């Protein structure tokens, strides 16, 4: 499901993915939003096309709003391609 959220007063189109167990933010979007990124130990992430990516950074305490409700969450920093943010459930 695709929805629009607000991050730093900017609209962001995201994907809610019931098959994902984590939350991800695209590396280009992280820079545009000015999010602080922290290095972390490498983590292997399997993506939908069968590839595995190595995640080495996290954006902690990202604040975003969906339909007037504010959320604060940590998101892994990955090159997502066509998607800006993925919210796993």
PDB file with one MODEL, atoms N, CA, C and O in Angstrom:
MODEL        1
ATOM      1  N   UNK A   1       0.850  -1.161   0.000  1.00  0.00           N
ATOM      2  CA  UNK A   1       0.000   0.000   0.000  1.00  0.00           C
ATOM      3  C   UNK A   1       0.904   1.234   0.000  1.00  0.00           C
ATOM      4  O   UNK A   1       1.868   1.296   0.764  1.00  0.00           O
ATOM      5  N   UNK A   2       0.605   2.197  -0.835  1.00  0.00           N
ATOM      6  CA  UNK A   2       1.356   3.445  -0.887  1.00  0.00           C
ATOM      7  C   UNK A   2       0.535   4.552  -0.236  1.00  0.00           C
ATOM      8  O   UNK A   2      -0.658   4.694  -0.505  1.00  0.00           O
ATOM      9  N   UNK A   3       1.188   5.336   0.624  1.00  0.00           N
ATOM     10  CA  UNK A   3       0.546   6.459   1.294  1.00  0.00           C
ATOM     11  C   UNK A   3       1.509   7.631   1.311  1.00  0.00           C
ATOM     12  O   UNK A   3       2.695   7.478   1.018  1.00  0.00           O
ATOM     13  N   UNK A   4       0.996   8.798   1.655  1.00  0.00           N
ATOM     14  CA  UNK A   4       1.829   9.989   1.777  1.00  0.00           C
ATOM     15  C   UNK A   4       1.928  10.372   3.243  1.00  0.00           C
ATOM     16  O   UNK A   4       0.918  10.490   3.937  1.00  0.00           O
ATOM     17  N   UNK A   5       3.153  10.565   3.705  1.00  0.00           N
ATOM     18  CA  UNK A   5       3.412  11.022   5.064  1.00  0.00           C
ATOM     19  C   UNK A   5       4.133  12.361   4.973  1.00  0.00           C
ATOM     20  O   UNK A   5       4.517  12.795   3.886  1.00  0.00           O
ATOM     21  N   UNK A   6       4.313  13.005   6.106  1.00  0.00           N
ATOM     22  CA  UNK A   6       5.053  14.263   6.156  1.00  0.00           C
ATOM     23  C   UNK A   6       6.283  14.072   7.031  1.00  0.00           C
ATOM     24  O   UNK A   6       6.192  13.583   8.157  1.00  0.00           O
ATOM     25  N   UNK A   7       7.440  14.467   6.494  1.00  0.00           N
ATOM     26  CA  UNK A   7       8.698  14.431   7.231  1.00  0.00           C
ATOM     27  C   UNK A   7       9.330  15.808   7.090  1.00  0.00           C
ATOM     28  O   UNK A   7       9.551  16.277   5.973  1.00  0.00           O
ATOM     29  N   UNK A   8       9.621  16.456   8.204  1.00  0.00           N
ATOM     30  CA  UNK A   8      10.195  17.811   8.184  1.00  0.00           C
ATOM     31  C   UNK A   8       9.375  18.770   7.305  1.00  0.00           C
ATOM     32  O   UNK A   8       9.929  19.561   6.542  1.00  0.00           O
ATOM     33  N   UNK A   9       8.067  18.680   7.428  1.00  0.00           N
ATOM     34  CA  UNK A   9       7.107  19.512   6.697  1.00  0.00           C
ATOM     35  C   UNK A   9       7.128  19.281   5.191  1.00  0.00           C
ATOM     36  O   UNK A   9       6.647  20.120   4.430  1.00  0.00           O
ATOM     37  N   UNK A  10       7.687  18.140   4.749  1.00  0.00           N
ATOM     38  CA  UNK A  10       7.733  17.799   3.331  1.00  0.00           C
ATOM     39  C   UNK A  10       6.968  16.510   3.101  1.00  0.00           C
ATOM     40  O   UNK A  10       7.125  15.560   3.869  1.00  0.00           O
ATOM     41  N   UNK A  11       6.129  16.452   2.044  1.00  0.00           N
ATOM     42  CA  UNK A  11       5.403  15.212   1.751  1.00  0.00           C
ATOM     43  C   UNK A  11       6.358  14.148   1.230  1.00  0.00           C
ATOM     44  O   UNK A  11       7.289  14.440   0.478  1.00  0.00           O
ATOM     45  N   UNK A  12       6.112  12.913   1.641  1.00  0.00           N
ATOM     46  CA  UNK A  12       6.951  11.801   1.233  1.00  0.00           C
ATOM     47  C   UNK A  12       6.049  10.615   0.934  1.00  0.00           C
ATOM     48  O   UNK A  12       5.277  10.183   1.790  1.00  0.00           O
ATOM     49  N   UNK A  13       6.147  10.087  -0.287  1.00  0.00           N
ATOM     50  CA  UNK A  13       5.353   8.923  -0.678  1.00  0.00           C
ATOM     51  C   UNK A  13       6.095   7.670  -0.221  1.00  0.00           C
ATOM     52  O   UNK A  13       7.263   7.466  -0.552  1.00  0.00           O
ATOM     53  N   UNK A  14       5.396   6.840   0.542  1.00  0.00           N
ATOM     54  CA  UNK A  14       6.044   5.668   1.127  1.00  0.00           C
ATOM     55  C   UNK A  14       5.260   4.401   0.811  1.00  0.00           C
ATOM     56  O   UNK A  14       4.117   4.452   0.357  1.00  0.00           O
ATOM     57  N   UNK A  15       5.896   3.278   1.059  1.00  0.00           N
ATOM     58  CA  UNK A  15       5.289   1.972   0.853  1.00  0.00           C
ATOM     59  C   UNK A  15       5.132   1.286   2.196  1.00  0.00           C
ATOM     60  O   UNK A  15       6.103   1.141   2.938  1.00  0.00           O
ATOM     61  N   UNK A  16       3.916   0.862   2.516  1.00  0.00           N
ATOM     62  CA  UNK A  16       3.687   0.022   3.690  1.00  0.00           C
ATOM     63  C   UNK A  16       3.740  -1.412   3.187  1.00  0.00           C
ATOM     64  O   UNK A  16       2.926  -1.821   2.360  1.00  0.00           O
ATOM     65  N   UNK A  17       4.698  -2.165   3.688  1.00  0.00           N
ATOM     66  CA  UNK A  17       4.979  -3.503   3.176  1.00  0.00           C
ATOM     67  C   UNK A  17       4.723  -4.546   4.255  1.00  0.00           C
ATOM     68  O   UNK A  17       5.484  -4.654   5.216  1.00  0.00           O
ATOM     69  N   UNK A  18       3.653  -5.307   4.094  1.00  0.00           N
ATOM     70  CA  UNK A  18       3.296  -6.315   5.100  1.00  0.00           C
ATOM     71  C   UNK A  18       4.281  -7.478   5.101  1.00  0.00           C
ATOM     72  O   UNK A  18       4.288  -8.273   6.042  1.00  0.00           O
ATOM     73  N   UNK A  19       5.115  -7.596   4.063  1.00  0.00           N
ATOM     74  CA  UNK A  19       6.111  -8.660   4.009  1.00  0.00           C
ATOM     75  C   UNK A  19       7.447  -8.272   4.606  1.00  0.00           C
ATOM     76  O   UNK A  19       8.341  -9.109   4.725  1.00  0.00           O
ATOM     77  N   UNK A  20       7.593  -7.020   4.980  1.00  0.00           N
ATOM     78  CA  UNK A  20       8.855  -6.545   5.542  1.00  0.00           C
ATOM     79  C   UNK A  20       8.752  -6.474   7.061  1.00  0.00           C
ATOM     80  O   UNK A  20       7.694  -6.171   7.613  1.00  0.00           O
ATOM     81  N   UNK A  21       9.865  -6.758   7.721  1.00  0.00           N
ATOM     82  CA  UNK A  21       9.870  -6.722   9.180  1.00  0.00           C
ATOM     83  C   UNK A  21      10.601  -5.495   9.714  1.00  0.00           C
ATOM     84  O   UNK A  21      10.698  -5.306  10.927  1.00  0.00           O
ATOM     85  N   UNK A  22      11.110  -4.672   8.823  1.00  0.00           N
ATOM     86  CA  UNK A  22      11.879  -3.491   9.234  1.00  0.00           C
ATOM     87  C   UNK A  22      11.413  -2.254   8.481  1.00  0.00           C
ATOM     88  O   UNK A  22      10.571  -2.320   7.585  1.00  0.00           O
ATOM     89  N   UNK A  23      11.996  -1.114   8.879  1.00  0.00           N
ATOM     90  CA  UNK A  23      11.680   0.168   8.244  1.00  0.00           C
ATOM     91  C   UNK A  23      12.941   0.682   7.571  1.00  0.00           C
ATOM     92  O   UNK A  23      14.029   0.601   8.140  1.00  0.00           O
ATOM     93  N   UNK A  24      12.796   1.219   6.343  1.00  0.00           N
ATOM     94  CA  UNK A  24      13.937   1.663   5.552  1.00  0.00           C
ATOM     95  C   UNK A  24      13.680   3.051   4.993  1.00  0.00           C
ATOM     96  O   UNK A  24      12.539   3.406   4.697  1.00  0.00           O
ATOM     97  N   UNK A  25      14.744   3.838   4.848  1.00  0.00           N
ATOM     98  CA  UNK A  25      14.692   5.152   4.220  1.00  0.00           C
ATOM     99  C   UNK A  25      15.766   5.190   3.147  1.00  0.00           C
ATOM    100  O   UNK A  25      16.908   4.798   3.388  1.00  0.00           O
ATOM    101  N   UNK A  26      15.400   5.664   1.962  1.00  0.00           N
ATOM    102  CA  UNK A  26      16.332   5.721   0.844  1.00  0.00           C
ATOM    103  C   UNK A  26      17.466   6.700   1.139  1.00  0.00           C
ATOM    104  O   UNK A  26      17.242   7.744   1.753  1.00  0.00           O
ATOM    105  N   UNK A  27      18.671   6.370   0.708  1.00  0.00           N
ATOM    106  CA  UNK A  27      19.846   7.193   1.002  1.00  0.00           C
ATOM    107  C   UNK A  27      19.730   8.602   0.417  1.00  0.00           C
ATOM    108  O   UNK A  27      20.184   9.561   1.042  1.00  0.00           O
ATOM    109  N   UNK A  28      19.133   8.746  -0.767  1.00  0.00           N
ATOM    110  CA  UNK A  28      18.976  10.084  -1.366  1.00  0.00           C
ATOM    111  C   UNK A  28      17.995  10.931  -0.572  1.00  0.00           C
ATOM    112  O   UNK A  28      18.206  12.131  -0.396  1.00  0.00           O
ATOM    113  N   UNK A  29      16.932  10.318  -0.098  1.00  0.00           N
ATOM    114  CA  UNK A  29      15.919  11.035   0.676  1.00  0.00           C
ATOM    115  C   UNK A  29      16.491  11.471   2.020  1.00  0.00           C
ATOM    116  O   UNK A  29      16.181  12.558   2.508  1.00  0.00           O
ATOM    117  N   UNK A  30      17.314  10.635   2.608  1.00  0.00           N
ATOM    118  CA  UNK A  30      17.948  10.963   3.884  1.00  0.00           C
ATOM    119  C   UNK A  30      18.713  12.269   3.770  1.00  0.00           C
ATOM    120  O   UNK A  30      18.613  13.134   4.640  1.00  0.00           O
ATOM    121  N   UNK A  31      19.477  12.412   2.696  1.00  0.00           N
ATOM    122  CA  UNK A  31      20.261  13.634   2.472  1.00  0.00           C
ATOM    123  C   UNK A  31      19.357  14.835   2.240  1.00  0.00           C
ATOM    124  O   UNK A  31      19.599  15.908   2.794  1.00  0.00           O
ATOM    125  N   UNK A  32      18.306  14.664   1.417  1.00  0.00           N
ATOM    126  CA  UNK A  32      17.385  15.774   1.115  1.00  0.00           C
ATOM    127  C   UNK A  32      16.656  16.263   2.361  1.00  0.00           C
ATOM    128  O   UNK A  32      16.400  17.458   2.504  1.00  0.00           O
ATOM    129  N   UNK A  33      16.320  15.341   3.262  1.00  0.00           N
ATOM    130  CA  UNK A  33      15.582  15.697   4.476  1.00  0.00           C
ATOM    131  C   UNK A  33      16.509  16.179   5.587  1.00  0.00           C
ATOM    132  O   UNK A  33      16.042  16.699   6.600  1.00  0.00           O
ATOM    133  N   UNK A  34      17.807  16.012   5.408  1.00  0.00           N
ATOM    134  CA  UNK A  34      18.761  16.431   6.428  1.00  0.00           C
ATOM    135  C   UNK A  34      18.750  15.546   7.668  1.00  0.00           C
ATOM    136  O   UNK A  34      19.028  16.015   8.771  1.00  0.00           O
ATOM    137  N   UNK A  35      18.432  14.280   7.490  1.00  0.00           N
ATOM    138  CA  UNK A  35      18.387  13.355   8.625  1.00  0.00           C
ATOM    139  C   UNK A  35      19.796  13.003   9.085  1.00  0.00           C
ATOM    140  O   UNK A  35      20.708  12.849   8.272  1.00  0.00           O
ATOM    141  N   UNK A  36      19.958  12.880  10.388  1.00  0.00           N
ATOM    142  CA  UNK A  36      21.235  12.475  10.949  1.00  0.00           C
ATOM    143  C   UNK A  36      21.363  10.957  10.829  1.00  0.00           C
ATOM    144  O   UNK A  36      20.478  10.210  11.245  1.00  0.00           O
ATOM    145  N   UNK A  37      22.480  10.520  10.251  1.00  0.00           N
ATOM    146  CA  UNK A  37      22.716   9.100  10.026  1.00  0.00           C
ATOM    147  C   UNK A  37      23.865   8.645  10.910  1.00  0.00           C
ATOM    148  O   UNK A  37      24.895   9.313  10.997  1.00  0.00           O
ATOM    149  N   UNK A  38      23.680   7.492  11.571  1.00  0.00           N
ATOM    150  CA  UNK A  38      24.715   6.920  12.420  1.00  0.00           C
ATOM    151  C   UNK A  38      25.177   5.596  11.822  1.00  0.00           C
ATOM    152  O   UNK A  38      24.377   4.810  11.314  1.00  0.00           O
ATOM    153  N   UNK A  39      26.479   5.369  11.892  1.00  0.00           N
ATOM    154  CA  UNK A  39      27.008   4.084  11.430  1.00  0.00           C
ATOM    155  C   UNK A  39      26.621   2.992  12.407  1.00  0.00           C
ATOM    156  O   UNK A  39      26.436   3.232  13.600  1.00  0.00           O
ATOM    157  N   UNK A  40      26.504   1.782  11.868  1.00  0.00           N
ATOM    158  CA  UNK A  40      26.193   0.613  12.694  1.00  0.00           C
ATOM    159  C   UNK A  40      26.926  -0.581  12.111  1.00  0.00           C
ATOM    160  O   UNK A  40      27.446  -0.516  10.997  1.00  0.00           O
ATOM    161  N   UNK A  41      26.966  -1.658  12.852  1.00  0.00           N
ATOM    162  CA  UNK A  41      27.563  -2.886  12.340  1.00  0.00           C
ATOM    163  C   UNK A  41      26.796  -3.365  11.128  1.00  0.00           C
ATOM    164  O   UNK A  41      25.581  -3.176  11.064  1.00  0.00           O
ATOM    165  N   UNK A  42      27.461  -3.980  10.161  1.00  0.00           N
ATOM    166  CA  UNK A  42      26.777  -4.395   8.935  1.00  0.00           C
ATOM    167  C   UNK A  42      25.642  -5.380   9.205  1.00  0.00           C
ATOM    168  O   UNK A  42      25.753  -6.282  10.035  1.00  0.00           O
ATOM    169  N   UNK A  43      24.551  -5.174   8.476  1.00  0.00           N
ATOM    170  CA  UNK A  43      23.382  -6.047   8.578  1.00  0.00           C
ATOM    171  C   UNK A  43      22.969  -6.444   7.163  1.00  0.00           C
ATOM    172  O   UNK A  43      22.842  -5.588   6.287  1.00  0.00           O
ATOM    173  N   UNK A  44      22.763  -7.720   6.944  1.00  0.00           N
ATOM    174  CA  UNK A  44      22.307  -8.204   5.640  1.00  0.00           C
ATOM    175  C   UNK A  44      20.795  -8.036   5.552  1.00  0.00           C
ATOM    176  O   UNK A  44      20.061  -8.437   6.455  1.00  0.00           O
ATOM    177  N   UNK A  45      20.339  -7.438   4.453  1.00  0.00           N
ATOM    178  CA  UNK A  45      18.912  -7.224   4.237  1.00  0.00           C
ATOM    179  C   UNK A  45      18.522  -7.890   2.922  1.00  0.00           C
ATOM    180  O   UNK A  45      19.066  -7.552   1.871  1.00  0.00           O
ATOM    181  N   UNK A  46      17.585  -8.832   2.973  1.00  0.00           N
ATOM    182  CA  UNK A  46      17.080  -9.471   1.765  1.00  0.00           C
ATOM    183  C   UNK A  46      15.928  -8.644   1.222  1.00  0.00           C
ATOM    184  O   UNK A  46      14.998  -8.311   1.956  1.00  0.00           O
ATOM    185  N   UNK A  47      15.986  -8.310  -0.071  1.00  0.00           N
ATOM    186  CA  UNK A  47      14.956  -7.479  -0.686  1.00  0.00           C
ATOM    187  C   UNK A  47      14.083  -8.310  -1.613  1.00  0.00           C
ATOM    188  O   UNK A  47      14.395  -9.462  -1.912  1.00  0.00           O
ATOM    189  N   UNK A  48      12.980  -7.710  -2.066  1.00  0.00           N
ATOM    190  CA  UNK A  48      11.931  -8.426  -2.800  1.00  0.00           C
ATOM    191  C   UNK A  48      12.419  -9.115  -4.068  1.00  0.00           C
ATOM    192  O   UNK A  48      11.887 -10.163  -4.433  1.00  0.00           O
ATOM    193  N   UNK A  49      13.415  -8.559  -4.749  1.00  0.00           N
ATOM    194  CA  UNK A  49      13.873  -9.170  -6.002  1.00  0.00           C
ATOM    195  C   UNK A  49      14.856 -10.317  -5.775  1.00  0.00           C
ATOM    196  O   UNK A  49      15.410 -10.851  -6.736  1.00  0.00           O
ATOM    197  N   UNK A  50      15.079 -10.700  -4.523  1.00  0.00           N
ATOM    198  CA  UNK A  50      15.954 -11.812  -4.197  1.00  0.00           C
ATOM    199  C   UNK A  50      17.383 -11.402  -3.879  1.00  0.00           C
ATOM    200  O   UNK A  50      18.175 -12.229  -3.427  1.00  0.00           O
ATOM    201  N   UNK A  51      17.722 -10.154  -4.106  1.00  0.00           N
ATOM    202  CA  UNK A  51      19.057  -9.656  -3.794  1.00  0.00           C
ATOM    203  C   UNK A  51      19.233  -9.492  -2.293  1.00  0.00           C
ATOM    204  O   UNK A  51      18.262  -9.432  -1.540  1.00  0.00           O
ATOM    205  N   UNK A  52      20.488  -9.421  -1.876  1.00  0.00           N
ATOM    206  CA  UNK A  52      20.818  -9.080  -0.499  1.00  0.00           C
ATOM    207  C   UNK A  52      21.622  -7.793  -0.514  1.00  0.00           C
ATOM    208  O   UNK A  52      22.571  -7.658  -1.286  1.00  0.00           O
ATOM    209  N   UNK A  53      21.248  -6.856   0.328  1.00  0.00           N
ATOM    210  CA  UNK A  53      21.976  -5.594   0.454  1.00  0.00           C
ATOM    211  C   UNK A  53      22.617  -5.537   1.833  1.00  0.00           C
ATOM    212  O   UNK A  53      22.128  -6.148   2.783  1.00  0.00           O
ATOM    213  N   UNK A  54      23.708  -4.802   1.931  1.00  0.00           N
ATOM    214  CA  UNK A  54      24.368  -4.630   3.223  1.00  0.00           C
ATOM    215  C   UNK A  54      24.026  -3.243   3.759  1.00  0.00           C
ATOM    216  O   UNK A  54      24.309  -2.231   3.119  1.00  0.00           O
ATOM    217  N   UNK A  55      23.424  -3.212   4.922  1.00  0.00           N
ATOM    218  CA  UNK A  55      23.070  -1.955   5.571  1.00  0.00           C
ATOM    219  C   UNK A  55      24.118  -1.661   6.628  1.00  0.00           C
ATOM    220  O   UNK A  55      24.419  -2.507   7.470  1.00  0.00           O
ATOM    221  N   UNK A  56      24.680  -0.440   6.578  1.00  0.00           N
ATOM    222  CA  UNK A  56      25.729  -0.068   7.533  1.00  0.00           C
ATOM    223  C   UNK A  56      25.403   1.221   8.280  1.00  0.00           C
ATOM    224  O   UNK A  56      26.241   1.748   9.013  1.00  0.00           O
ATOM    225  N   UNK A  57      24.174   1.733   8.092  1.00  0.00           N
ATOM    226  CA  UNK A  57      23.806   2.987   8.754  1.00  0.00           C
ATOM    227  C   UNK A  57      22.333   2.982   9.131  1.00  0.00           C
ATOM    228  O   UNK A  57      21.521   2.255   8.558  1.00  0.00           O
ATOM    229  N   UNK A  58      22.014   3.817  10.118  1.00  0.00           N
ATOM    230  CA  UNK A  58      20.642   3.941  10.605  1.00  0.00           C
ATOM    231  C   UNK A  58      20.343   5.415  10.875  1.00  0.00           C
ATOM    232  O   UNK A  58      21.214   6.178  11.293  1.00  0.00           O
ATOM    233  N   UNK A  59      19.119   5.784  10.632  1.00  0.00           N
ATOM    234  CA  UNK A  59      18.636   7.131  10.957  1.00  0.00           C
ATOM    235  C   UNK A  59      17.746   6.954  12.187  1.00  0.00           C
ATOM    236  O   UNK A  59      16.650   6.399  12.098  1.00  0.00           O
ATOM    237  N   UNK A  60      18.227   7.429  13.331  1.00  0.00           N
ATOM    238  CA  UNK A  60      17.494   7.214  14.580  1.00  0.00           C
ATOM    239  C   UNK A  60      16.483   8.328  14.827  1.00  0.00           C
ATOM    240  O   UNK A  60      16.720   9.496  14.518  1.00  0.00           O
ATOM    241  N   UNK A  61      15.367   7.931  15.385  1.00  0.00           N
ATOM    242  CA  UNK A  61      14.317   8.859  15.819  1.00  0.00           C
ATOM    243  C   UNK A  61      13.793   9.743  14.688  1.00  0.00           C
ATOM    244  O   UNK A  61      13.627  10.949  14.870  1.00  0.00           O
ATOM    245  N   UNK A  62      13.536   9.156  13.538  1.00  0.00           N
ATOM    246  CA  UNK A  62      12.913   9.895  12.437  1.00  0.00           C
ATOM    247  C   UNK A  62      11.465  10.198  12.834  1.00  0.00           C
ATOM    248  O   UNK A  62      10.708   9.293  13.185  1.00  0.00           O
ATOM    249  N   UNK A  63      11.098  11.447  12.774  1.00  0.00           N
ATOM    250  CA  UNK A  63       9.733  11.858  13.111  1.00  0.00           C
ATOM    251  C   UNK A  63       8.959  12.061  11.822  1.00  0.00           C
ATOM    252  O   UNK A  63       9.398  12.796  10.938  1.00  0.00           O
ATOM    253  N   UNK A  64       7.805  11.409  11.713  1.00  0.00           N
ATOM    254  CA  UNK A  64       6.965  11.533  10.534  1.00  0.00           C
ATOM    255  C   UNK A  64       5.498  11.515  10.961  1.00  0.00           C
ATOM    256  O   UNK A  64       5.147  11.006  12.026  1.00  0.00           O
ATOM    257  N   UNK A  65       4.655  12.083  10.102  1.00  0.00           N
ATOM    258  CA  UNK A  65       3.234  12.222  10.422  1.00  0.00           C
ATOM    259  C   UNK A  65       2.389  11.570   9.333  1.00  0.00           C
ATOM    260  O   UNK A  65       2.628  11.767   8.141  1.00  0.00           O
ATOM    261  N   UNK A  66       1.406  10.798   9.758  1.00  0.00           N
ATOM    262  CA  UNK A  66       0.450  10.163   8.850  1.00  0.00           C
ATOM    263  C   UNK A  66      -0.946  10.483   9.355  1.00  0.00           C
ATOM    264  O   UNK A  66      -1.309  10.116  10.472  1.00  0.00           O
ATOM    265  N   UNK A  67      -1.718  11.160   8.539  1.00  0.00           N
ATOM    266  CA  UNK A  67      -3.097  11.536   8.856  1.00  0.00           C
ATOM    267  C   UNK A  67      -3.205  12.173  10.234  1.00  0.00           C
ATOM    268  O   UNK A  67      -4.092  11.829  11.015  1.00  0.00           O
ATOM    269  N   UNK A  68      -2.305  13.100  10.530  1.00  0.00           N
ATOM    270  CA  UNK A  68      -2.357  13.851  11.776  1.00  0.00           C
ATOM    271  C   UNK A  68      -1.758  13.158  12.982  1.00  0.00           C
ATOM    272  O   UNK A  68      -1.708  13.745  14.063  1.00  0.00           O
ATOM    273  N   UNK A  69      -1.302  11.929  12.828  1.00  0.00           N
ATOM    274  CA  UNK A  69      -0.685  11.200  13.930  1.00  0.00           C
ATOM    275  C   UNK A  69       0.826  11.197  13.756  1.00  0.00           C
ATOM    276  O   UNK A  69       1.340  10.847  12.694  1.00  0.00           O
ATOM    277  N   UNK A  70       1.535  11.594  14.817  1.00  0.00           N
ATOM    278  CA  UNK A  70       2.991  11.676  14.771  1.00  0.00           C
ATOM    279  C   UNK A  70       3.609  10.355  15.217  1.00  0.00           C
ATOM    280  O   UNK A  70       3.175   9.750  16.198  1.00  0.00           O
ATOM    281  N   UNK A  71       4.633   9.918  14.477  1.00  0.00           N
ATOM    282  CA  UNK A  71       5.369   8.705  14.792  1.00  0.00           C
ATOM    283  C   UNK A  71       6.854   9.043  14.875  1.00  0.00           C
ATOM    284  O   UNK A  71       7.337   9.927  14.167  1.00  0.00           O
ATOM    285  N   UNK A  72       7.565   8.343  15.735  1.00  0.00           N
ATOM    286  CA  UNK A  72       9.018   8.473  15.829  1.00  0.00           C
ATOM    287  C   UNK A  72       9.583   7.062  15.762  1.00  0.00           C
ATOM    288  O   UNK A  72       9.228   6.202  16.567  1.00  0.00           O
ATOM    289  N   UNK A  73      10.462   6.833  14.799  1.00  0.00           N
ATOM    290  CA  UNK A  73      10.990   5.484  14.612  1.00  0.00           C
ATOM    291  C   UNK A  73      12.407   5.524  14.069  1.00  0.00           C
ATOM    292  O   UNK A  73      12.830   6.518  13.478  1.00  0.00           O
ATOM    293  N   UNK A  74      13.132   4.445  14.273  1.00  0.00           N
ATOM    294  CA  UNK A  74      14.447   4.276  13.672  1.00  0.00           C
ATOM    295  C   UNK A  74      14.251   3.629  12.304  1.00  0.00           C
ATOM    296  O   UNK A  74      13.450   2.705  12.158  1.00  0.00           O
ATOM    297  N   UNK A  75      14.982   4.112  11.309  1.00  0.00           N
ATOM    298  CA  UNK A  75      14.880   3.550   9.959  1.00  0.00           C
ATOM    299  C   UNK A  75      16.276   3.213   9.457  1.00  0.00           C
ATOM    300  O   UNK A  75      17.223   3.975   9.650  1.00  0.00           O
ATOM    301  N   UNK A  76      16.385   2.065   8.814  1.00  0.00           N
ATOM    302  CA  UNK A  76      17.651   1.656   8.232  1.00  0.00           C
ATOM    303  C   UNK A  76      17.888   2.438   6.945  1.00  0.00           C
ATOM    304  O   UNK A  76      16.942   2.759   6.226  1.00  0.00           O
ATOM    305  N   UNK A  77      19.106   2.733   6.667  1.00  0.00           N
ATOM    306  CA  UNK A  77      19.540   3.590   5.574  1.00  0.00           C
ATOM    307  C   UNK A  77      19.994   2.701   4.409  1.00  0.00           C
ATOM    308  O   UNK A  77      21.057   2.084   4.483  1.00  0.00           O
ATOM    309  N   UNK A  78      19.192   2.632   3.327  1.00  0.00           N
ATOM    310  CA  UNK A  78      19.491   1.762   2.183  1.00  0.00           C
ATOM    311  C   UNK A  78      19.179   2.470   0.870  1.00  0.00           C
ATOM    312  O   UNK A  78      18.346   3.376   0.839  1.00  0.00           O
ATOM    313  N   UNK A  79      19.836   2.068  -0.210  1.00  0.00           N
ATOM    314  CA  UNK A  79      19.426   2.555  -1.531  1.00  0.00           C
ATOM    315  C   UNK A  79      18.186   1.765  -1.976  1.00  0.00           C
ATOM    316  O   UNK A  79      18.282   0.577  -2.284  1.00  0.00           O
ATOM    317  N   UNK A  80      17.038   2.422  -2.009  1.00  0.00           N
ATOM    318  CA  UNK A  80      15.785   1.727  -2.294  1.00  0.00           C
ATOM    319  C   UNK A  80      15.358   1.805  -3.759  1.00  0.00           C
ATOM    320  O   UNK A  80      14.474   1.059  -4.180  1.00  0.00           O
ATOM    321  N   UNK A  81      15.960   2.680  -4.529  1.00  0.00           N
ATOM    322  CA  UNK A  81      15.588   2.774  -5.943  1.00  0.00           C
ATOM    323  C   UNK A  81      14.320   3.577  -6.142  1.00  0.00           C
ATOM    324  O   UNK A  81      14.335   4.798  -5.986  1.00  0.00           O
ATOM    325  N   UNK A  82      13.224   2.921  -6.484  1.00  0.00           N
ATOM    326  CA  UNK A  82      11.970   3.597  -6.840  1.00  0.00           C
ATOM    327  C   UNK A  82      11.133   4.015  -5.645  1.00  0.00           C
ATOM    328  O   UNK A  82      10.087   4.639  -5.824  1.00  0.00           O
ATOM    329  N   UNK A  83      11.553   3.697  -4.454  1.00  0.00           N
ATOM    330  CA  UNK A  83      10.745   3.955  -3.276  1.00  0.00           C
ATOM    331  C   UNK A  83      11.528   4.845  -2.307  1.00  0.00           C
ATOM    332  O   UNK A  83      12.742   4.695  -2.173  1.00  0.00           O
ATOM    333  N   UNK A  84      10.838   5.772  -1.631  1.00  0.00           N
ATOM    334  CA  UNK A  84      11.514   6.669  -0.704  1.00  0.00           C
ATOM    335  C   UNK A  84      11.641   6.088   0.696  1.00  0.00           C
ATOM    336  O   UNK A  84      12.653   6.275   1.373  1.00  0.00           O
ATOM    337  N   UNK A  85      10.601   5.382   1.118  1.00  0.00           N
ATOM    338  CA  UNK A  85      10.594   4.828   2.472  1.00  0.00           C
ATOM    339  C   UNK A  85       9.720   3.590   2.474  1.00  0.00           C
ATOM    340  O   UNK A  85       8.681   3.549   1.814  1.00  0.00           O
ATOM    341  N   UNK A  86      10.141   2.585   3.214  1.00  0.00           N
ATOM    342  CA  UNK A  86       9.365   1.346   3.368  1.00  0.00           C
ATOM    343  C   UNK A  86       9.087   1.157   4.847  1.00  0.00           C
ATOM    344  O   UNK A  86       9.998   1.185   5.674  1.00  0.00           O
ATOM    345  N   UNK A  87       7.833   0.968   5.166  1.00  0.00           N
ATOM    346  CA  UNK A  87       7.435   0.678   6.546  1.00  0.00           C
ATOM    347  C   UNK A  87       6.998  -0.776   6.630  1.00  0.00           C
ATOM    348  O   UNK A  87       5.961  -1.162   6.090  1.00  0.00           O
ATOM    349  N   UNK A  88       7.800  -1.568   7.309  1.00  0.00           N
ATOM    350  CA  UNK A  88       7.415  -2.952   7.532  1.00  0.00           C
ATOM    351  C   UNK A  88       6.465  -3.044   8.714  1.00  0.00           C
ATOM    352  O   UNK A  88       6.445  -2.165   9.576  1.00  0.00           O
ATOM    353  N   UNK A  89       5.693  -4.092   8.748  1.00  0.00           N
ATOM    354  CA  UNK A  89       4.736  -4.264   9.843  1.00  0.00           C
ATOM    355  C   UNK A  89       5.022  -5.525  10.633  1.00  0.00           C
ATOM    356  O   UNK A  89       4.313  -5.827  11.592  1.00  0.00           O
TER     357      UNK A  89
ENDMDL
END
